[in-house]
mmCIF file of C-alpha atoms in Angstrom:
data_model
loop_
_atom_site.group_PDB
_atom_site.id
_atom_site.type_symbol
_atom_site.label_atom_id
_atom_site.label_comp_id
_atom_site.label_asym_id
_atom_site.label_seq_id
_atom_site.Cartn_x
_atom_site.Cartn_y
_atom_site.Cartn_z
ATOM 1 C CA UNK A 1245 14.194 157.394 -62.415
ATOM 2 C CA UNK A 1246 16.556 159.562 -60.347
ATOM 3 C CA UNK A 1247 19.594 158.136 -59.229
ATOM 4 C CA UNK A 1248 23.489 158.364 -59.431
ATOM 5 C CA UNK A 1249 25.187 157.364 -62.117
ATOM 6 C CA UNK A 1250 29.405 156.764 -61.908
ATOM 7 C CA UNK A 1251 31.385 155.947 -65.127
ATOM 8 C CA UNK A 1252 33.054 153.968 -66.178
ATOM 9 C CA UNK A 1253 32.118 151.163 -64.362
ATOM 10 C CA UNK A 1254 36.039 149.767 -64.834
ATOM 11 C CA UNK A 1255 38.889 151.888 -65.085
ATOM 12 C CA UNK A 1256 42.842 151.105 -65.985
ATOM 13 C CA UNK A 1257 45.607 153.360 -64.706
ATOM 14 C CA UNK A 1258 48.949 153.552 -65.708
ATOM 15 C CA UNK A 1259 52.123 154.369 -63.881
ATOM 16 C CA UNK A 1260 52.182 158.046 -63.495
ATOM 17 C CA UNK A 1261 48.742 159.192 -64.876
ATOM 18 C CA UNK A 1262 45.795 160.924 -63.762
ATOM 19 C CA UNK A 1263 42.535 159.783 -64.050
ATOM 20 C CA UNK A 1264 38.812 161.136 -63.262
ATOM 21 C CA UNK A 1265 36.016 158.975 -62.214
ATOM 22 C CA UNK A 1266 32.393 161.055 -62.766
ATOM 23 C CA UNK A 1267 29.760 160.880 -60.666
ATOM 24 C CA UNK A 1268 25.965 162.545 -61.574
ATOM 25 C CA UNK A 1269 23.157 162.717 -59.691
ATOM 26 C CA UNK A 1270 19.604 163.804 -60.839
ATOM 27 C CA UNK A 1271 17.649 163.593 -57.231
ATOM 28 C CA UNK A 1272 18.331 167.407 -56.765
ATOM 29 C CA UNK A 1273 20.772 166.406 -53.559
ATOM 30 C CA UNK A 1274 22.848 169.361 -52.488
ATOM 31 C CA UNK A 1275 25.031 166.711 -50.705
ATOM 32 C CA UNK A 1276 27.923 164.592 -52.403
ATOM 33 C CA UNK A 1277 30.820 162.359 -51.472
ATOM 34 C CA UNK A 1278 33.124 160.284 -52.720
ATOM 35 C CA UNK A 1279 34.292 156.800 -50.968
ATOM 36 C CA UNK A 1280 36.713 154.465 -51.221
ATOM 37 C CA UNK A 1281 36.309 150.537 -50.585
ATOM 38 C CA UNK A 1282 38.901 148.140 -50.103
ATOM 39 C CA UNK A 1283 38.046 144.562 -48.609
ATOM 40 C CA UNK A 1284 37.828 144.422 -45.162
ATOM 41 C CA UNK A 1285 38.019 148.094 -44.611
ATOM 42 C CA UNK A 1286 34.612 149.441 -45.076
ATOM 43 C CA UNK A 1287 34.025 152.814 -46.515
ATOM 44 C CA UNK A 1288 36.539 155.227 -46.187
ATOM 45 C CA UNK A 1289 35.465 158.927 -47.103
ATOM 46 C CA UNK A 1290 37.867 160.899 -49.454
ATOM 47 C CA UNK A 1291 35.739 164.107 -50.274
ATOM 48 C CA UNK A 1292 32.367 165.609 -49.661
ATOM 49 C CA UNK A 1293 30.869 168.346 -50.772
ATOM 50 C CA UNK A 1294 27.627 170.237 -49.348
ATOM 51 C CA UNK A 1295 26.984 172.914 -51.840
ATOM 52 C CA UNK A 1296 28.217 173.997 -55.000
ATOM 53 C CA UNK A 1297 31.684 175.605 -55.406
ATOM 54 C CA UNK A 1298 32.845 174.044 -52.032
ATOM 55 C CA UNK A 1299 34.084 170.883 -50.581
ATOM 56 C CA UNK A 1300 35.821 169.028 -47.351
ATOM 57 C CA UNK A 1301 38.863 166.735 -47.190
ATOM 58 C CA UNK A 1302 37.620 163.377 -45.823
ATOM 59 C CA UNK A 1303 39.940 160.928 -43.874
ATOM 60 C CA UNK A 1304 42.015 159.804 -46.931
ATOM 61 C CA UNK A 1305 42.079 162.839 -49.229
ATOM 62 C CA UNK A 1306 45.664 162.442 -49.909
ATOM 63 C CA UNK A 1307 46.310 161.694 -53.826
ATOM 64 C CA UNK A 1308 42.963 162.819 -54.266
ATOM 65 C CA UNK A 1309 41.221 165.856 -55.710
ATOM 66 C CA UNK A 1310 37.638 166.795 -56.647
ATOM 67 C CA UNK A 1311 35.536 169.620 -58.174
ATOM 68 C CA UNK A 1312 31.901 170.914 -57.579
ATOM 69 C CA UNK A 1313 30.910 173.291 -60.348
ATOM 70 C CA UNK A 1314 27.440 172.182 -60.658
ATOM 71 C CA UNK A 1315 25.088 170.698 -58.393
ATOM 72 C CA UNK A 1316 24.743 167.371 -60.381
ATOM 73 C CA UNK A 1317 28.142 166.467 -60.776
ATOM 74 C CA UNK A 1318 31.430 165.564 -58.498
ATOM 75 C CA UNK A 1319 34.189 164.082 -60.326
ATOM 76 C CA UNK A 1320 37.032 162.376 -58.733
ATOM 77 C CA UNK A 1321 40.431 162.623 -59.768
ATOM 78 C CA UNK A 1322 42.992 160.015 -58.747
ATOM 79 C CA UNK A 1323 46.566 161.744 -59.032
ATOM 80 C CA UNK A 1324 49.724 160.159 -59.914
ATOM 81 C CA UNK A 1325 50.526 161.042 -56.095
ATOM 82 C CA UNK A 1326 48.096 158.418 -54.909
ATOM 83 C CA UNK A 1327 50.222 155.274 -55.071
ATOM 84 C CA UNK A 1328 47.851 152.568 -53.826
ATOM 85 C CA UNK A 1329 44.713 153.485 -56.176
ATOM 86 C CA UNK A 1330 43.598 149.832 -56.981
ATOM 87 C CA UNK A 1331 40.151 149.976 -55.200
ATOM 88 C CA UNK A 1332 36.613 150.279 -55.640
ATOM 89 C CA UNK A 1333 35.198 153.844 -55.539
ATOM 90 C CA UNK A 1334 31.721 154.704 -54.486
ATOM 91 C CA UNK A 1335 29.983 158.179 -55.155
ATOM 92 C CA UNK A 1336 27.076 158.939 -52.673
ATOM 93 C CA UNK A 1337 24.153 161.732 -52.602
ATOM 94 C CA UNK A 1338 22.216 163.205 -49.915
ATOM 95 C CA UNK A 1339 20.061 165.933 -48.634
ATOM 96 C CA UNK A 1340 21.769 167.870 -46.318
ATOM 97 C CA UNK A 1341 21.339 167.175 -42.814
ATOM 98 C CA UNK A 1342 22.395 164.047 -40.410
ATOM 99 C CA UNK A 1343 19.469 162.109 -40.484
ATOM 100 C CA UNK A 1344 19.266 162.151 -44.319
ATOM 101 C CA UNK A 1345 20.080 158.973 -46.008
ATOM 102 C CA UNK A 1346 23.002 158.566 -48.366
ATOM 103 C CA UNK A 1347 22.264 157.227 -51.900
ATOM 104 C CA UNK A 1348 24.894 155.267 -53.896
ATOM 105 C CA UNK A 1349 25.978 154.832 -57.556
ATOM 106 C CA UNK A 1350 27.120 151.495 -58.543
ATOM 107 C CA UNK A 1351 30.952 152.476 -58.217
ATOM 108 C CA UNK A 1352 33.972 152.155 -60.300
ATOM 109 C CA UNK A 1353 36.782 149.703 -59.895
ATOM 110 C CA UNK A 1354 40.006 151.372 -60.609
ATOM 111 C CA UNK A 1355 42.989 149.130 -61.358
ATOM 112 C CA UNK A 1356 46.734 149.381 -62.104
ATOM 113 C CA UNK A 1357 48.393 148.811 -65.477
ATOM 114 C CA UNK B 854 34.790 160.527 -31.546
ATOM 115 C CA UNK B 855 32.150 158.698 -33.569
ATOM 116 C CA UNK B 856 32.385 154.949 -34.318
ATOM 117 C CA UNK B 857 30.773 152.416 -35.543
ATOM 118 C CA UNK B 858 31.478 148.248 -34.947
ATOM 119 C CA UNK B 859 30.293 145.442 -36.578
ATOM 120 C CA UNK B 860 31.980 142.709 -34.743
ATOM 121 C CA UNK B 861 31.176 139.542 -37.226
ATOM 122 C CA UNK B 862 33.150 139.692 -40.262
ATOM 123 C CA UNK B 863 31.516 136.728 -41.864
ATOM 124 C CA UNK B 864 28.345 134.997 -40.852
ATOM 125 C CA UNK B 865 26.812 131.793 -42.495
ATOM 126 C CA UNK B 866 23.384 130.673 -42.252
ATOM 127 C CA UNK B 867 20.968 128.084 -43.595
ATOM 128 C CA UNK B 868 18.151 129.093 -45.922
ATOM 129 C CA UNK B 869 15.170 129.807 -43.612
ATOM 130 C CA UNK B 870 17.289 130.254 -40.596
ATOM 131 C CA UNK B 871 16.880 133.123 -38.484
ATOM 132 C CA UNK B 872 19.642 136.020 -38.887
ATOM 133 C CA UNK B 873 20.896 138.745 -36.381
ATOM 134 C CA UNK B 874 23.787 140.956 -37.355
ATOM 135 C CA UNK B 875 25.092 142.877 -35.084
ATOM 136 C CA UNK B 876 26.109 146.787 -34.717
ATOM 137 C CA UNK B 877 27.213 148.804 -31.862
ATOM 138 C CA UNK B 878 28.080 152.596 -32.263
ATOM 139 C CA UNK B 879 30.084 155.344 -30.555
ATOM 140 C CA UNK B 880 28.169 158.753 -30.691
ATOM 141 C CA UNK B 881 27.608 161.687 -28.631
ATOM 142 C CA UNK B 882 24.046 162.980 -28.965
ATOM 143 C CA UNK B 883 21.260 160.840 -30.519
ATOM 144 C CA UNK B 884 22.343 158.912 -33.214
ATOM 145 C CA UNK B 885 21.024 158.729 -36.613
ATOM 146 C CA UNK B 886 21.214 154.904 -37.698
ATOM 147 C CA UNK B 887 21.192 153.266 -40.819
ATOM 148 C CA UNK B 888 21.757 149.817 -42.195
ATOM 149 C CA UNK B 889 22.749 149.136 -45.931
ATOM 150 C CA UNK B 890 23.319 145.901 -48.020
ATOM 151 C CA UNK B 891 25.973 145.471 -50.572
ATOM 152 C CA UNK B 892 25.828 142.900 -53.718
ATOM 153 C CA UNK B 893 29.268 142.104 -55.057
ATOM 154 C CA UNK B 894 30.406 144.914 -57.770
ATOM 155 C CA UNK B 895 27.439 147.167 -56.597
ATOM 156 C CA UNK B 896 26.571 150.133 -54.300
ATOM 157 C CA UNK B 897 25.107 149.796 -51.422
ATOM 158 C CA UNK B 898 21.119 149.935 -51.031
ATOM 159 C CA UNK B 899 19.480 151.222 -47.762
ATOM 160 C CA UNK B 900 17.737 148.551 -45.953
ATOM 161 C CA UNK B 901 16.284 150.851 -43.090
ATOM 162 C CA UNK B 902 17.113 153.704 -40.894
ATOM 163 C CA UNK B 903 16.283 155.066 -37.131
ATOM 164 C CA UNK B 904 16.020 158.625 -36.229
ATOM 165 C CA UNK B 905 13.841 158.464 -33.305
ATOM 166 C CA UNK B 906 10.765 157.124 -31.930
ATOM 167 C CA UNK B 907 9.547 153.440 -31.783
ATOM 168 C CA UNK B 908 13.058 151.387 -31.261
ATOM 169 C CA UNK B 909 11.847 148.689 -33.586
ATOM 170 C CA UNK B 910 12.470 149.732 -37.398
ATOM 171 C CA UNK B 911 10.622 148.095 -40.295
ATOM 172 C CA UNK B 912 13.050 147.902 -43.554
ATOM 173 C CA UNK B 913 12.612 146.644 -47.139
ATOM 174 C CA UNK B 914 13.041 142.971 -47.888
ATOM 175 C CA UNK B 915 11.809 141.914 -44.671
ATOM 176 C CA UNK B 916 14.393 143.046 -42.271
ATOM 177 C CA UNK B 917 13.895 144.763 -39.061
ATOM 178 C CA UNK B 918 16.510 146.683 -36.775
ATOM 179 C CA UNK B 919 16.310 147.191 -32.895
ATOM 180 C CA UNK B 920 17.727 150.392 -31.484
ATOM 181 C CA UNK B 921 18.750 150.206 -27.690
ATOM 182 C CA UNK B 922 20.315 153.015 -26.370
ATOM 183 C CA UNK B 923 21.550 151.150 -23.214
ATOM 184 C CA UNK B 924 23.542 148.757 -25.306
ATOM 185 C CA UNK B 925 24.440 151.420 -28.006
ATOM 186 C CA UNK B 926 23.407 148.735 -30.258
ATOM 187 C CA UNK B 927 21.321 148.848 -33.628
ATOM 188 C CA UNK B 928 21.334 144.943 -34.326
ATOM 189 C CA UNK B 929 19.555 143.928 -37.864
ATOM 190 C CA UNK B 930 17.303 141.165 -37.683
ATOM 191 C CA UNK B 931 15.264 138.749 -40.303
ATOM 192 C CA UNK B 932 12.895 136.046 -39.401
ATOM 193 C CA UNK B 933 13.841 133.899 -42.393
ATOM 194 C CA UNK B 934 17.002 134.241 -44.696
ATOM 195 C CA UNK B 935 16.502 133.723 -48.592
ATOM 196 C CA UNK B 936 19.509 132.720 -50.903
ATOM 197 C CA UNK B 937 19.300 136.071 -52.196
ATOM 198 C CA UNK B 938 19.996 137.372 -49.054
ATOM 199 C CA UNK B 939 23.703 136.877 -49.540
ATOM 200 C CA UNK B 940 25.731 139.974 -49.468
ATOM 201 C CA UNK B 941 28.014 142.592 -47.672
ATOM 202 C CA UNK B 942 25.986 144.142 -44.809
ATOM 203 C CA UNK B 943 27.048 147.615 -43.452
ATOM 204 C CA UNK B 944 25.567 149.585 -40.530
ATOM 205 C CA UNK B 945 26.416 153.026 -40.546
ATOM 206 C CA UNK B 946 25.833 156.543 -38.205
ATOM 207 C CA UNK B 947 24.892 159.546 -39.190
ATOM 208 C CA UNK B 948 26.532 163.099 -37.702
ATOM 209 C CA UNK B 949 24.606 166.470 -37.498
ATOM 210 C CA UNK B 950 27.421 167.600 -40.100
ATOM 211 C CA UNK B 951 26.190 165.327 -42.414
ATOM 212 C CA UNK B 952 29.269 162.806 -42.496
ATOM 213 C CA UNK B 953 28.449 159.059 -42.254
ATOM 214 C CA UNK B 954 30.674 156.824 -40.402
ATOM 215 C CA UNK B 955 30.729 152.816 -41.590
ATOM 216 C CA UNK B 956 31.148 149.835 -40.405
ATOM 217 C CA UNK B 957 33.476 147.334 -41.698
ATOM 218 C CA UNK B 958 30.841 145.166 -42.487
ATOM 219 C CA UNK B 959 29.596 141.565 -42.252
ATOM 220 C CA UNK B 960 29.184 139.444 -44.902
ATOM 221 C CA UNK B 961 26.749 136.735 -44.970
ATOM 222 C CA UNK B 962 26.676 133.362 -46.608
ATOM 223 C CA UNK B 963 23.646 131.630 -47.199
ATOM 224 C CA UNK B 964 23.422 127.796 -47.375
ATOM 225 C CA UNK B 965 20.758 125.860 -48.801
#
């Protein structure tokens, strides 16, 4: 079945450490997205990419980095510059075009040790 | 600027009762509108979408939504709620630039 796979499901970060969240899709979608979800704040866009080797900052990109070397993969790195990284992170993908629905993975919960 | 407002943070309904979740949007052009549902610790699942045409759209799990341009609303409804419908519900508007704008969500509790 086609879908989006996020790993790991749970991740713990030590102070000063960078961690990378994986997102892989086999839906043949061109666009991919990373969102951060905090209680009561809905989904906030971190980064998005509409084509390989290109990506744009979303509303809360500071302290995060991404790469898009393959169509299927869009990993997110939470750097040590992100001082409040504890959250639920969701990856999504879609065909290009505003009317195309986004499809979501099951998320990664990141916590601080 | 595009935005989505879900006025109700939390709603409690009895099993078997009807449900309406409110969504108001702000968007300059014809909006692309979506409703998603999220179970605890899970990703978002698409319930239904509206692009154009018939203003009453049917979705999965017995949900429907009505687009009202004059009120800038896209409310989600279900005639009879089941205990399994307890979840978080998100309304979203899609832009021509491929970005989505999500509301802050409505948490639904279903009591027996």
